[in-house]
Coordinates of C-alpha atoms (C1' of nucleotides) in Angstrom, one line a residue:
Chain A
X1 CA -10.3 -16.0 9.5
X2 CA -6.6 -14.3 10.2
X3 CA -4.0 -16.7 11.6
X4 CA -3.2 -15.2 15.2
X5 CA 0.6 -14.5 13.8
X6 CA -1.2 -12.1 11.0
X7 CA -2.9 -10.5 14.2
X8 CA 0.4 -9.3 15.0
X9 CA 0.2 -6.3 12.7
X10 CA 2.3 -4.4 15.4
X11 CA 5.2 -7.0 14.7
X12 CA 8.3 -4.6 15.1
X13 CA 10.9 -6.5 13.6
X14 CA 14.3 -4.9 15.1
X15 CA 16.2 -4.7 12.4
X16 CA 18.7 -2.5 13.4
X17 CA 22.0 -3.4 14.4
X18 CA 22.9 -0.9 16.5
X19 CA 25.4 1.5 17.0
X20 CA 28.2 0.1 14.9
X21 CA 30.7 -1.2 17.1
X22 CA 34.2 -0.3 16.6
X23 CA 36.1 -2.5 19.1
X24 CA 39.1 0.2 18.6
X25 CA 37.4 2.9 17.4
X26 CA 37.0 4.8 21.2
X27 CA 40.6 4.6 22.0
X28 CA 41.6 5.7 18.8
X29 CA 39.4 8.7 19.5
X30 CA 40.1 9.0 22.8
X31 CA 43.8 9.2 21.6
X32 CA 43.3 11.9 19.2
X33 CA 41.5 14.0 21.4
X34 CA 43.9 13.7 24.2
X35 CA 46.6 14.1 22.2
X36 CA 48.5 17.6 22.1
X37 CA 49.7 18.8 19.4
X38 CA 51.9 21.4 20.6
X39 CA 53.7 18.3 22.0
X40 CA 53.9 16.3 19.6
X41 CA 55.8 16.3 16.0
X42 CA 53.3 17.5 13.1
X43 CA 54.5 14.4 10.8
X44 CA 53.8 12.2 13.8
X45 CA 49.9 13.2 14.2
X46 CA 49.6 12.7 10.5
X47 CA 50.8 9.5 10.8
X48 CA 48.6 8.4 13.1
X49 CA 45.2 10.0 11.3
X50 CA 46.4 8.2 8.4
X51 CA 46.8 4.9 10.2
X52 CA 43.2 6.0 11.7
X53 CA 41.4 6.8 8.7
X54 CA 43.2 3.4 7.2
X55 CA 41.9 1.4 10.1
X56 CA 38.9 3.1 9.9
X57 CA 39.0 2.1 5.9
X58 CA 39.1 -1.5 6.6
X59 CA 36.6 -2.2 9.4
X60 CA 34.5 0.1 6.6
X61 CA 35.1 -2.4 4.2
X62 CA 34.3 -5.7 6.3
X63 CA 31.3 -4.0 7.5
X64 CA 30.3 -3.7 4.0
X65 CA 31.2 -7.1 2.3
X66 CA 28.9 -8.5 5.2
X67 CA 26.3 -6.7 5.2
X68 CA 26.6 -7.4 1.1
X69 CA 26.5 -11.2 2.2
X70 CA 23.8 -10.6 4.4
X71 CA 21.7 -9.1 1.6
X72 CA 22.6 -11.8 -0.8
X73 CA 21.5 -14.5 1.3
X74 CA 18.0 -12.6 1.9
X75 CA 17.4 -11.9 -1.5
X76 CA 17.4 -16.0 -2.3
X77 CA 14.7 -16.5 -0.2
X78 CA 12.5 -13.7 -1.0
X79 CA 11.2 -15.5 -3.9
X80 CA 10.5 -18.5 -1.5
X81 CA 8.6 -16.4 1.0
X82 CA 6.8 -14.9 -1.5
X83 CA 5.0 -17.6 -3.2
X84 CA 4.3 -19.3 0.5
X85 CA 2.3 -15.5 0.9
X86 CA 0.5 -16.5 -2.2
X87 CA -0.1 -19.6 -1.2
X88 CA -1.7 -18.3 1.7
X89 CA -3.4 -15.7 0.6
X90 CA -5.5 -17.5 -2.2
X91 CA -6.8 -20.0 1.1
X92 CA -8.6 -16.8 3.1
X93 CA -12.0 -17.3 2.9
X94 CA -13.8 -15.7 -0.1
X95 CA -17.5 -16.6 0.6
X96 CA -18.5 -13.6 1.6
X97 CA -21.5 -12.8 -0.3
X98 CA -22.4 -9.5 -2.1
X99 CA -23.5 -6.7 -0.5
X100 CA -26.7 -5.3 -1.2
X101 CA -27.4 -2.0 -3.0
X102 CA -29.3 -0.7 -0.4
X103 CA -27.8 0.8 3.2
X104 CA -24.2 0.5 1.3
X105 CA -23.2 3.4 2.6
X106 CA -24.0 3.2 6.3
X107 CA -22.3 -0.5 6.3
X108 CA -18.9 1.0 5.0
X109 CA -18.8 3.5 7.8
X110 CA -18.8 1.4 10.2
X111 CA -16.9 -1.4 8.8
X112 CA -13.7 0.7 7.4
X113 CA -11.2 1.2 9.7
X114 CA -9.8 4.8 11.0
X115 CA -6.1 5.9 9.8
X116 CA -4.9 8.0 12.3
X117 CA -4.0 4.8 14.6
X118 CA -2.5 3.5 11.8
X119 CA 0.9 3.8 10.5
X120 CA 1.8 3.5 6.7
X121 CA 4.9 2.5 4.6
X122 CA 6.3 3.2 1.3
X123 CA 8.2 0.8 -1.6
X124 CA 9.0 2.0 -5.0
X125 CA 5.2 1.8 -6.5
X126 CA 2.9 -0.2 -5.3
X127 CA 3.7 -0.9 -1.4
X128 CA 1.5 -0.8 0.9
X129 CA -0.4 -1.3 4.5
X130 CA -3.5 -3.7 4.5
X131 CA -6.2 -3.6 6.8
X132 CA -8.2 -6.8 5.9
X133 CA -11.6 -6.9 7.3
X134 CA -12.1 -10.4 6.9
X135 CA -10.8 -10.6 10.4
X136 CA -11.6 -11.1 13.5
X137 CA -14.2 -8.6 13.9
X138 CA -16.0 -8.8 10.8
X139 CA -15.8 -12.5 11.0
X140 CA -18.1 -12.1 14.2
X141 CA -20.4 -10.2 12.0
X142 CA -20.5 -12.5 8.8
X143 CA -23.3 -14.4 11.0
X144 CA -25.6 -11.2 11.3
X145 CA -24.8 -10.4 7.0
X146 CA -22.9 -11.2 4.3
X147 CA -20.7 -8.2 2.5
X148 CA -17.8 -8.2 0.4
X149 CA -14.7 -8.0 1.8
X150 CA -13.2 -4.9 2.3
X151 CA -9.6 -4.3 2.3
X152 CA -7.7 -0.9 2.6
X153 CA -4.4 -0.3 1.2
X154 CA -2.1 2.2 1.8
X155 CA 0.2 3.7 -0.8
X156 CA 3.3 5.9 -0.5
X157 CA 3.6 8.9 -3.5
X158 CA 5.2 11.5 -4.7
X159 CA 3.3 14.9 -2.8
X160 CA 3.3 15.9 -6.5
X161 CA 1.8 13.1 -8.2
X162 CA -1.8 13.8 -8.9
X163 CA -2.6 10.7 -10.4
X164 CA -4.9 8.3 -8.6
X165 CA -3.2 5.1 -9.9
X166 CA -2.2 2.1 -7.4
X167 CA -0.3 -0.7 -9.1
X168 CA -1.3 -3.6 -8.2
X169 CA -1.1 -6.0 -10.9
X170 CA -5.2 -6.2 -12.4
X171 CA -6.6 -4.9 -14.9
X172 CA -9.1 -1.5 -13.6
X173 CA -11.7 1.0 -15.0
X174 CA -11.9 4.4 -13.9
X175 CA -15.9 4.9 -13.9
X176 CA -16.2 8.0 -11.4
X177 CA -14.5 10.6 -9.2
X178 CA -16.0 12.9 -6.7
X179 CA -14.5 15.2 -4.6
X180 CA -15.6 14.4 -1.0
X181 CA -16.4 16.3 1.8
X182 CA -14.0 15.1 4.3
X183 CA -11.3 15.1 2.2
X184 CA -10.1 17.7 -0.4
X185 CA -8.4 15.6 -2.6
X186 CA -10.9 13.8 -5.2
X187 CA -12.0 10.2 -5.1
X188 CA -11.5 7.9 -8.0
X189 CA -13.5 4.8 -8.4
X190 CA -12.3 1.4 -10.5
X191 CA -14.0 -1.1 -11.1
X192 CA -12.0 -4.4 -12.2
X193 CA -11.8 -4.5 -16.3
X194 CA -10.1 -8.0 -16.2
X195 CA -13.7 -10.1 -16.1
X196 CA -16.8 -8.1 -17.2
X197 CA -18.2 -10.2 -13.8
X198 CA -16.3 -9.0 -11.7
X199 CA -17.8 -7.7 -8.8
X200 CA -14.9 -5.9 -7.3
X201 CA -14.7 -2.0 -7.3
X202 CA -11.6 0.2 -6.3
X203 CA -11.7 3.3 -4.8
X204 CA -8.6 5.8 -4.5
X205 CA -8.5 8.9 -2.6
X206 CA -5.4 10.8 -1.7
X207 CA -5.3 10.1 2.7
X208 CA -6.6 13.6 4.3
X209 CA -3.7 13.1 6.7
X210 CA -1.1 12.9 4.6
X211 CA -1.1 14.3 0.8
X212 CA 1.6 11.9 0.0
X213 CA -0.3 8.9 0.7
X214 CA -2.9 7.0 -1.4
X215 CA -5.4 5.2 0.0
X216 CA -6.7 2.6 -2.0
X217 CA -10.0 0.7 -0.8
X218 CA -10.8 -3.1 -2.0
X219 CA -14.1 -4.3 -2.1
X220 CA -15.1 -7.7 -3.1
X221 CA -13.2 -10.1 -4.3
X222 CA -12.1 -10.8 -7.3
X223 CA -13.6 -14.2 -9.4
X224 CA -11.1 -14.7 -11.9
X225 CA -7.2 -15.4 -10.8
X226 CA -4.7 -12.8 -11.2
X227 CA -4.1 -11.5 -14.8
X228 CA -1.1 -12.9 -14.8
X229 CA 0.8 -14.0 -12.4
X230 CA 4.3 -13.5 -14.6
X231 CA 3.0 -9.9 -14.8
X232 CA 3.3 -9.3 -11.1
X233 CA 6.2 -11.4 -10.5
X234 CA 8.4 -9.6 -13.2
X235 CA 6.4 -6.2 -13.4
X236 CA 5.2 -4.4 -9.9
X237 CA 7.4 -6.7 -7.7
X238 CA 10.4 -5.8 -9.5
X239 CA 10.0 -2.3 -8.9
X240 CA 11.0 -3.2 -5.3
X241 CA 7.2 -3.8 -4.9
X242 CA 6.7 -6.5 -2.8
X243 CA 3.2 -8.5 -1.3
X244 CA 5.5 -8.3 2.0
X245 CA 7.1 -5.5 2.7
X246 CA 9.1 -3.2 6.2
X247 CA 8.7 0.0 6.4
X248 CA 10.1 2.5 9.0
X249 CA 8.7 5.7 9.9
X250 CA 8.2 8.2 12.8
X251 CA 6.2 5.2 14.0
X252 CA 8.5 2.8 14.0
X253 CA 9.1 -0.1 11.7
X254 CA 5.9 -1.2 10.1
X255 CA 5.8 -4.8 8.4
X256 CA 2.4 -4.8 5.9
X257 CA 1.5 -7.6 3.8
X258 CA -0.3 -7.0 0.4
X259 CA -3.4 -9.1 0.7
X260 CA -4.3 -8.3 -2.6
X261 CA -2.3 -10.7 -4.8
X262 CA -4.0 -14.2 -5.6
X263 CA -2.2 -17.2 -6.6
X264 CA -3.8 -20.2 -7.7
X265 CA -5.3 -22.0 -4.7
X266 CA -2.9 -24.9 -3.0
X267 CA -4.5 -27.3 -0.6
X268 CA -5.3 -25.5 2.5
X269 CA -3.8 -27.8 4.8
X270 CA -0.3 -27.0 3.0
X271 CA -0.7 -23.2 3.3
X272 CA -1.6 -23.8 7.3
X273 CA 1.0 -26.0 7.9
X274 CA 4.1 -23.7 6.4
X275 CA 2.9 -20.5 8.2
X276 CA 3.3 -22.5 11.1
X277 CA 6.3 -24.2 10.8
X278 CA 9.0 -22.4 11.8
X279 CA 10.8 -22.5 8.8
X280 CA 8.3 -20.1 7.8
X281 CA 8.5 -17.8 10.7
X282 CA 12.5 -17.6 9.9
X283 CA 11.8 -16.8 6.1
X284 CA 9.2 -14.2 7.3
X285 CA 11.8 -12.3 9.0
X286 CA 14.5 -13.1 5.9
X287 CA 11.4 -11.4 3.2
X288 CA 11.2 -8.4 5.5
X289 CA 14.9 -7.4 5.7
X290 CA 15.1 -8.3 1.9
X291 CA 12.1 -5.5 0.8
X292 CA 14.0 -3.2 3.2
X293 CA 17.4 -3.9 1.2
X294 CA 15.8 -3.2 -1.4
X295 CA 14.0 -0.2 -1.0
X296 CA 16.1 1.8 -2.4
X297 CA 14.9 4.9 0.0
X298 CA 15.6 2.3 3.1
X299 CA 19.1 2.2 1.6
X300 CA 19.7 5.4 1.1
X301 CA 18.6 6.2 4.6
X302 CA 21.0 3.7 6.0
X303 CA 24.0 5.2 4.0
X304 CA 22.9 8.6 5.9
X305 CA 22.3 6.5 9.6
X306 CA 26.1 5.0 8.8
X307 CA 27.3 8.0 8.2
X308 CA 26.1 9.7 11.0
X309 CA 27.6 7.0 13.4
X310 CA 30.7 7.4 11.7
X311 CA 31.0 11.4 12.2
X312 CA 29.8 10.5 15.5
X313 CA 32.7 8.9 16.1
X314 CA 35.8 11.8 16.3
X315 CA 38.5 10.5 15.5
X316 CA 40.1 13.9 13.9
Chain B
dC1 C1' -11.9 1.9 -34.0
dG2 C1' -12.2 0.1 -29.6
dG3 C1' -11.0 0.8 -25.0
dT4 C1' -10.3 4.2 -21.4
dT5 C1' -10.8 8.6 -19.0
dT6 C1' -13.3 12.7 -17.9
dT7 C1' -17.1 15.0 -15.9
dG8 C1' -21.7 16.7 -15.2
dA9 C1' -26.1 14.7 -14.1
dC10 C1' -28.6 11.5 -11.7
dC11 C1' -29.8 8.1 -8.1
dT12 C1' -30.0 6.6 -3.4
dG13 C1' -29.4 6.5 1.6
dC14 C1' -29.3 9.1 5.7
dG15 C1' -30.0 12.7 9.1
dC16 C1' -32.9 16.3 10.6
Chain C
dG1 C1' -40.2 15.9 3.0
dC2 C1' -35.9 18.1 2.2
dG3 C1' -31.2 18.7 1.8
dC4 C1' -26.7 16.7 1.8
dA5 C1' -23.3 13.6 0.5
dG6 C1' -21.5 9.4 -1.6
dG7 C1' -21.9 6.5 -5.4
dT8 C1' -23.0 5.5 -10.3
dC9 C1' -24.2 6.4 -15.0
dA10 C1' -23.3 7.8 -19.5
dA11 C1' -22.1 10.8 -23.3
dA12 C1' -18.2 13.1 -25.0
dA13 C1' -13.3 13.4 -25.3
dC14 C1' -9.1 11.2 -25.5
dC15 C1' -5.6 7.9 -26.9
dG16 C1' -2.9 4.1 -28.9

DNA sequence: CGGTTTTGACCTGCGC
DNA sequence: GCGCAGGTCAAAACCG
């Protein structure tokens, strides 16, 4: 079962904040422009851009020391968040049964979910947009039969990058790849190496859509932990891969929670009770402005959105 | 040398 | 029953 506030997968998260506001900025501006040179003394009018672009210069530089505190203080609770996600996480239900051989294909089509509705999101490696049908729908169907669980990630790539590789911390075998008909990019299918009993299988198909996405498709559930839990936490996470991440695209911002990571199991009435609490809510928001700060494509976007506001602004 | 990847062949379900 | 398409197998190649 998904908590309602997972339901929320349209949560957009305003992060913006705004056109930046320079109190003094329109005057100065406004002064410039109205300003006519023909009278007025050149030395005077390059005093004042001076004192302009100075001004200018220091609002700059508070801007940026606070939005350097503000990513500070973010980035100490990230690690907070994250572990509550794996606390989580490792409580969704994973009695789902195995699916049997027979009518496999039929079941998939009309359990996965379409893409076009959907949007995606991008991090350094291994970021990514989960649809998790262990929810509300397929829980109304668990009564009629029991299947794995099915979970769809999507992946942001290099265009370029042929390889069919989606980091996400286990251990996988390439056993297969077929080129499908409704998509021209091939299919690679993994099955989990970590456990030799592990029933869950991997597959990875470049999104018909968009070339530049990966779509990577869970199904089952793993029976062994997570390889190793260091290996996440100080291998694909530090890439600026994170369980939670932002994204923002044509669509709008996008927040997408790996489902795939498993912790060891706390007690479920913990887990319930901080998703709850509103401490939890608050840290939520905090995780998702950290992965953005530290995406560094987010921040190199921002640098661009600044600057545009700035040239926006004439002051010359 | 053992594990992984590649790739053509084979198996199975589904629609007609 | 047949053809199609997705999924899997398994031998060979590859790699560290």
């Amino acid at each position: 079962m998904k908590p309602a506030w997972i339901d929320r997968s349209s949560l957009s998260l305003d992060l913006s904040v705004g056109p930046l506001s320079f109190p003094d900025q329109a005057p100065i501006a406004k002064r410039a422009h109205h300003t006519n040179p023909m009278h007025v003394q050149g030395s005077s009018l390059k005093k004042d851009e001076t004192e302009d672009l100075e001004a200018k210069l220091s609002r700059m530089s508070e801007e940026n020391k606070k939005l350097s505190e503000l990513l500070g203080a973010m980035c100490t609770n990230y690690s907070t968040l994250r572990s509550q996600f794996f606390d989580f996480m490792s409580t969704s239900p994973k009695e789902l049964g195995s699916i049997s051989p027979s009518r496999k294909r039929k079941r998939e089509s009309l359990e996965t979910v379409g893409f076009n509705d959907k949007t995606y999101e991008r991090t350094d490696s291994f970021s990514n947009r989960v649809e998790s049908l262990s929810s509300e729908d397929s829980c109304k169907r668990l009564g009629e039969d029991t299947k794995p669980k099915i979970t769809k990630v999507y992946v942001k790539t290099d265009p370029s990058d042929s390889s069919l590789v989606v980091k996400d911390g286990f251990q996988w075998r390439k056993y297969g790849q077929k080129v499908t008909r409704d998509n021209p990019s091939p299919r690679a299918y993994f099955r989990c190496s970590f456990a030799p009993s592990c029933p869950v299988k991997k597959k990875v198909q470049k999104s018909a859509e968009d070339r530049s996405v990966l779509v990577a498709t869970y199904e089952g559930e793993h029976n062994h932990g997570h390889p190793s839990q260091n290996e996440v936490t100080h291998g694909a996470y530090h890439n600026g891969s994170v369980p939670c991440s932002v994204s923002i695209n044509s669509s709008g911002p996008t927040i997408t929670l790996d489902l795939t990571k498993q912790g060891p199991r706390p007690p479920v009435g913990r887990a319930s009770r901080d998703i709850e609490s509103p401490e939890f809510q608050r840290l939520l928001v905090e995780q998702m402005a950290s992965s953005l700060t530290k995406d560094p494509n987010f921040t190199a976007a921002l640098v661009t959105a600044i600057s545009g506001r700035i040239l926006q602004h004439p002051s010359a």
